[in-house]
Short mmCIF file of C-alpha atoms in Angstrom, two decimals:
data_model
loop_
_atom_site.label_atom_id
_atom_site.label_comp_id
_atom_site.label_asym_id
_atom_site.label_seq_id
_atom_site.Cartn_x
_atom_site.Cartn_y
_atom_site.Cartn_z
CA UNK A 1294 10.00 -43.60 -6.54
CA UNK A 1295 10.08 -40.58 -4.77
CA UNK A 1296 11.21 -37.38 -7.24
CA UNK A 1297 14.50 -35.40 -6.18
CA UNK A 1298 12.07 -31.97 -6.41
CA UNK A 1299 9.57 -33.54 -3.94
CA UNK A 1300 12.29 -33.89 -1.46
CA UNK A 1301 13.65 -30.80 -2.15
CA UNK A 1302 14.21 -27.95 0.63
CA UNK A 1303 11.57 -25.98 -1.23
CA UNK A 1304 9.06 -28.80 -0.65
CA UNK A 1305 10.21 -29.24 3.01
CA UNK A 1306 9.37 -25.56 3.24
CA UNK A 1307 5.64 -26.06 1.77
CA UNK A 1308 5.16 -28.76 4.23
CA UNK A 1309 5.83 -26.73 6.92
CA UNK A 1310 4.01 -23.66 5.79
CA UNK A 1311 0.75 -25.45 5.17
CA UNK A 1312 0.39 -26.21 8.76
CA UNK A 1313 -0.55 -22.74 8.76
CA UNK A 1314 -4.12 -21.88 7.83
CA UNK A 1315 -4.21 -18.71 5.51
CA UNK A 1316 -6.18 -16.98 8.13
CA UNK A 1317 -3.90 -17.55 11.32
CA UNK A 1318 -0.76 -16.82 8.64
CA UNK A 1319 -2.86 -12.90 7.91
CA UNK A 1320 -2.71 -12.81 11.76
CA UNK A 1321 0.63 -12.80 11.89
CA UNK A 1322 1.27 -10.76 9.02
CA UNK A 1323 -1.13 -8.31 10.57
CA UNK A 1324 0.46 -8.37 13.58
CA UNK A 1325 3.75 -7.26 12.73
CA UNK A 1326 2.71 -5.07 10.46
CA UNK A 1327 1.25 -3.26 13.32
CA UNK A 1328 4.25 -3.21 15.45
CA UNK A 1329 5.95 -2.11 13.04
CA UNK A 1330 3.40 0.84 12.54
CA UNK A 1331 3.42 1.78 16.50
CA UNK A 1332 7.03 1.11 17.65
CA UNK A 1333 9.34 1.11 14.46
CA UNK A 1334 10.90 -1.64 12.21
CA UNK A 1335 13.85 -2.18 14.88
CA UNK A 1336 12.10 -2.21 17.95
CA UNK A 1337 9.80 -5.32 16.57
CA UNK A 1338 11.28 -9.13 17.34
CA UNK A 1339 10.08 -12.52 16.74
CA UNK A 1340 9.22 -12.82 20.17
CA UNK A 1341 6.69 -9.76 20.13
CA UNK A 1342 5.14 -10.74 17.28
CA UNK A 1343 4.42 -14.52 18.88
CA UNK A 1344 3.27 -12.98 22.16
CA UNK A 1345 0.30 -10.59 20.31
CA UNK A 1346 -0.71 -13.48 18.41
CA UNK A 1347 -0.42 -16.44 21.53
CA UNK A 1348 1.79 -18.14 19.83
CA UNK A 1349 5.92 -19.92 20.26
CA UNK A 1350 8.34 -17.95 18.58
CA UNK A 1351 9.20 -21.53 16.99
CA UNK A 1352 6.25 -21.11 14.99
CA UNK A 1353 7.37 -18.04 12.94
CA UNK A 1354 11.15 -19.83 12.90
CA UNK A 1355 9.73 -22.14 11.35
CA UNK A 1356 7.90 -19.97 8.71
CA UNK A 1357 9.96 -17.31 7.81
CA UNK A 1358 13.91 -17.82 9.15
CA UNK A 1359 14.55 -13.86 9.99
CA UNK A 1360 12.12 -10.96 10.95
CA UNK A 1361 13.37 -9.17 7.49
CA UNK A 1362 12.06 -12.61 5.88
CA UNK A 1363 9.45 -12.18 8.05
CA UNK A 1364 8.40 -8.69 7.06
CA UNK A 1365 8.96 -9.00 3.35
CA UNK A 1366 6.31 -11.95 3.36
CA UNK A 1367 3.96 -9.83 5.52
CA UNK A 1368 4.44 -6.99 2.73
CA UNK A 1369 3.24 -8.94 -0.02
CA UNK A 1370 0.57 -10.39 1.62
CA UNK A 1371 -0.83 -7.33 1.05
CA UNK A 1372 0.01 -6.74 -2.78
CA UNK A 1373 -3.58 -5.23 -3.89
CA UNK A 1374 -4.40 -2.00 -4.83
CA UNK A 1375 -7.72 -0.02 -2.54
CA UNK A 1376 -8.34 1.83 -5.80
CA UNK A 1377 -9.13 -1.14 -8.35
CA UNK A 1378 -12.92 -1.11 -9.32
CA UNK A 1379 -13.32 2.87 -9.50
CA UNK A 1380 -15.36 3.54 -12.52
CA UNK A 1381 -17.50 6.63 -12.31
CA UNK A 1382 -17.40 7.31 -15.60
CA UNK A 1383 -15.71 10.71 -15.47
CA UNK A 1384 -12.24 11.18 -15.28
CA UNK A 1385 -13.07 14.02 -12.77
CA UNK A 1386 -14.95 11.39 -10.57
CA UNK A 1387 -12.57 8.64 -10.78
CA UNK A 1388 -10.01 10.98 -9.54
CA UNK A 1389 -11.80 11.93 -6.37
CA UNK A 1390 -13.16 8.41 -6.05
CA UNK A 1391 -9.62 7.77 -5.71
CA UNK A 1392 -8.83 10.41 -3.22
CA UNK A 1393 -11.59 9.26 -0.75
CA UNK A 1394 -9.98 5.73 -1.82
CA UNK A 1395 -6.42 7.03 -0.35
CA UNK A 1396 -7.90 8.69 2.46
CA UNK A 1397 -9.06 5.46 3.91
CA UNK A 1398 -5.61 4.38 4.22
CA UNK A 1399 -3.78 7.28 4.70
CA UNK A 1400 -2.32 7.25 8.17
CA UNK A 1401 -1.53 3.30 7.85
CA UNK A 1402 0.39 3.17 4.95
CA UNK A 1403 2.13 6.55 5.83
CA UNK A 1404 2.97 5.02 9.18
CA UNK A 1405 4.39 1.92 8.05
CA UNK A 1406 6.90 3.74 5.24
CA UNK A 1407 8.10 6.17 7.89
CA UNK A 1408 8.62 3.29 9.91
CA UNK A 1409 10.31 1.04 7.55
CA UNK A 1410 12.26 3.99 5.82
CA UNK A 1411 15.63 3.17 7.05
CA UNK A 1412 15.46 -0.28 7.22
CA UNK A 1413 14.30 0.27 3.40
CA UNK A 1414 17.50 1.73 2.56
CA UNK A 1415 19.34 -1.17 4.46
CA UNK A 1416 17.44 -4.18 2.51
CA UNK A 1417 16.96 -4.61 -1.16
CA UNK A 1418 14.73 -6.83 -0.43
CA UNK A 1419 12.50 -5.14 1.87
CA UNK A 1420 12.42 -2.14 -0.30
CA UNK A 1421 11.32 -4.27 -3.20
CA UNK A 1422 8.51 -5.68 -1.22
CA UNK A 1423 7.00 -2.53 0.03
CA UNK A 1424 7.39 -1.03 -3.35
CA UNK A 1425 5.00 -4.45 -4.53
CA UNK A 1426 3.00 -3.91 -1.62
CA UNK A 1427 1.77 -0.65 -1.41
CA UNK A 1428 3.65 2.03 -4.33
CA UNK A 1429 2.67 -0.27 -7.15
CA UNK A 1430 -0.85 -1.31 -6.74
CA UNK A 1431 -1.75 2.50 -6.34
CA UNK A 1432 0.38 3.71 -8.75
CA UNK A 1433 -1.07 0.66 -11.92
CA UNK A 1434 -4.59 1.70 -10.16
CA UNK A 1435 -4.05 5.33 -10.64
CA UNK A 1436 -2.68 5.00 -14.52
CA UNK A 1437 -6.06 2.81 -14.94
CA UNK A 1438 -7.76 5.48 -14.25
CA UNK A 1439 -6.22 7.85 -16.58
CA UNK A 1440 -6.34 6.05 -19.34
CA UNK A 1441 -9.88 5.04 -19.74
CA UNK A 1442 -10.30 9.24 -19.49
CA UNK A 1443 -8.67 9.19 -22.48
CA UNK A 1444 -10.10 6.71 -24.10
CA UNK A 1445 -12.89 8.70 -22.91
CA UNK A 1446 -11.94 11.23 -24.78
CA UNK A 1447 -11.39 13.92 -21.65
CA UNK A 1448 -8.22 14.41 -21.99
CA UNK A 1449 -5.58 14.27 -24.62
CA UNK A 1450 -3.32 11.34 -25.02
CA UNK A 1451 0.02 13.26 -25.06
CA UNK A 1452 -0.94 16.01 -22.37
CA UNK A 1453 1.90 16.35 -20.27
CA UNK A 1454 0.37 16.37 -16.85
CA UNK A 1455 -0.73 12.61 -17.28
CA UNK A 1456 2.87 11.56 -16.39
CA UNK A 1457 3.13 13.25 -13.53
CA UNK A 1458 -0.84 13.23 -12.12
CA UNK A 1459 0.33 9.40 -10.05
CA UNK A 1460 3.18 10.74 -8.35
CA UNK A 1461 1.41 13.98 -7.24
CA UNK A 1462 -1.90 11.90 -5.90
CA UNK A 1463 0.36 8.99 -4.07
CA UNK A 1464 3.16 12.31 -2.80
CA UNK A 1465 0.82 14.28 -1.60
CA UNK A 1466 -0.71 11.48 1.34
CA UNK A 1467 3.01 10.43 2.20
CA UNK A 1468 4.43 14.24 2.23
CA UNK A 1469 1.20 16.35 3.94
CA UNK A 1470 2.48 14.53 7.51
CA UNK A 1471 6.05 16.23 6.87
CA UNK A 1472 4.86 19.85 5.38
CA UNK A 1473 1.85 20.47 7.70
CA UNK A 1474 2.22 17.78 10.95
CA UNK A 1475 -1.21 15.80 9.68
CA UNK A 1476 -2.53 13.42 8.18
CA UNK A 1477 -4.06 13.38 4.69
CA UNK A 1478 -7.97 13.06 5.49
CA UNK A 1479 -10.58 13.16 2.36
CA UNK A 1480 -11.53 16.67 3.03
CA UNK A 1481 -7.57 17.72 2.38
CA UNK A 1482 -7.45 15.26 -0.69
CA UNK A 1483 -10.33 16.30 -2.56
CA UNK A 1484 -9.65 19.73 -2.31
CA UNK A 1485 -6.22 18.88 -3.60
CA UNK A 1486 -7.75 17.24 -6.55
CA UNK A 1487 -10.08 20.16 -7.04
CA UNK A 1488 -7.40 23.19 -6.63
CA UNK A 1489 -4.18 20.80 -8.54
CA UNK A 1490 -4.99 17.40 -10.22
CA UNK A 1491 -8.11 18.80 -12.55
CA UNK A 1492 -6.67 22.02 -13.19
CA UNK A 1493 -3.34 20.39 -14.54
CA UNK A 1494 -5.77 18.07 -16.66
CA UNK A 1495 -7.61 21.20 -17.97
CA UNK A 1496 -10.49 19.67 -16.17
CA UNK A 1497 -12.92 22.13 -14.45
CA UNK A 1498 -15.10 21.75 -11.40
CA UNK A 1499 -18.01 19.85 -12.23
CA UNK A 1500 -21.72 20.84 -11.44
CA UNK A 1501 -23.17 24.66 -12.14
CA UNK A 1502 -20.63 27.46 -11.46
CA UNK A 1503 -22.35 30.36 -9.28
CA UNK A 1504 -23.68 33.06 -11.35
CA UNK A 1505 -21.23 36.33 -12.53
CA UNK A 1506 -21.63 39.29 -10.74
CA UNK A 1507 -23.96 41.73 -12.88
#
């Protein structure tokens, strides 16, 4: 006897989806991801999307019922963070690990929020899933980090800057295309980390310091 939950819409929807292979479903993700990137979150359709990829718009219908559907699953497709596996064992060289890390993916990510901002505000659900997508990874990545320096020992456990030392390293990449018209590359980004993130730490420059005058 067949169970009510295997005929279920949810088990319909499995069927359907595991026609898909994973890799040919990343396609697609990938795909409108890019659009989105290059012409904006309302200028992409279904029928863009299937055209890239040579496929029927029928195909995605049948996957994912609405672009913002669509989207959302594309999002968290990509729920990992670049910065997991950083171990240095400094504090001071995790953090700039990290900002060669975010330099990597600078202009893409920055791209895709600019060009989802509005639909963002629009959609709970879309905002949730670029928050799971590409805020939190970074953000759980970044708080890692800190707290094996103080385990470490580097830095105290109730210094004030460690609150705020996630916010400035994933605000900094997302605002430097507003305030100065670029991208954040890893030349900008380390030399943020040298001149703001260590300082606020009350971590210093490592290597020799050049010799006084006199």
């Amino acid at each position: 006897m067949t169970s009510q939950a295997a005929d279920g819409p949810e088990s319909v929807a499995a069927s359907r989806r595991s026609k898909l292979t994973p890799e040919r479903e990343q396609e697609f993700f990938d795909a409108v991801l890019e659009q989105i990137r290059e012409c904006g979150y309302e200028a992409v359709t279904m029928e863009g999307v299937a055209t890239s990829t040579r496929c029927s718009k029928s195909t995605l219908y049948r996957q994912w019922k609405t672009k913002p559907q669509f989207v959302v699953a594309a999002l968290r497709s990509r729920r990992r963070s670049r910065l997991t596996g950083i171990d240095t064992g400094s504090l001071a060289g995790d953090l700039r690990e990290a900002a060669r890390g975010a330099a990597r993916w600078s202009m893409t990510d920055t791209k895709l929020l600019q060009a989802l901002g509005h639909a963002v505000t629009q959609d709970a659900e879309l905002a949730g899933a670029l928050r799971e997508a590409i805020v939190e990874p970074e953000i759980a990545a970044l708080r890692e980090i800190l707290r094996r320096g103080v385990e470490r020992g580097e830095v105290a456990a109730g210094h004030p800057a460690l609150e705020y030392i996630p916010a400035q390293m994933f605000g900094v990449v997302r605002a430097r295309p507003v305030v100065d018209g670029e991208y954040a590359d890893e030349e900008y980004l380390l030399r943020f980390v040298e001149a703001a993130v260590l300082p606020a730490l009350g971590l210093g420059a490592e290597g020799p310091r050049p010799p006084s005058a006199g």
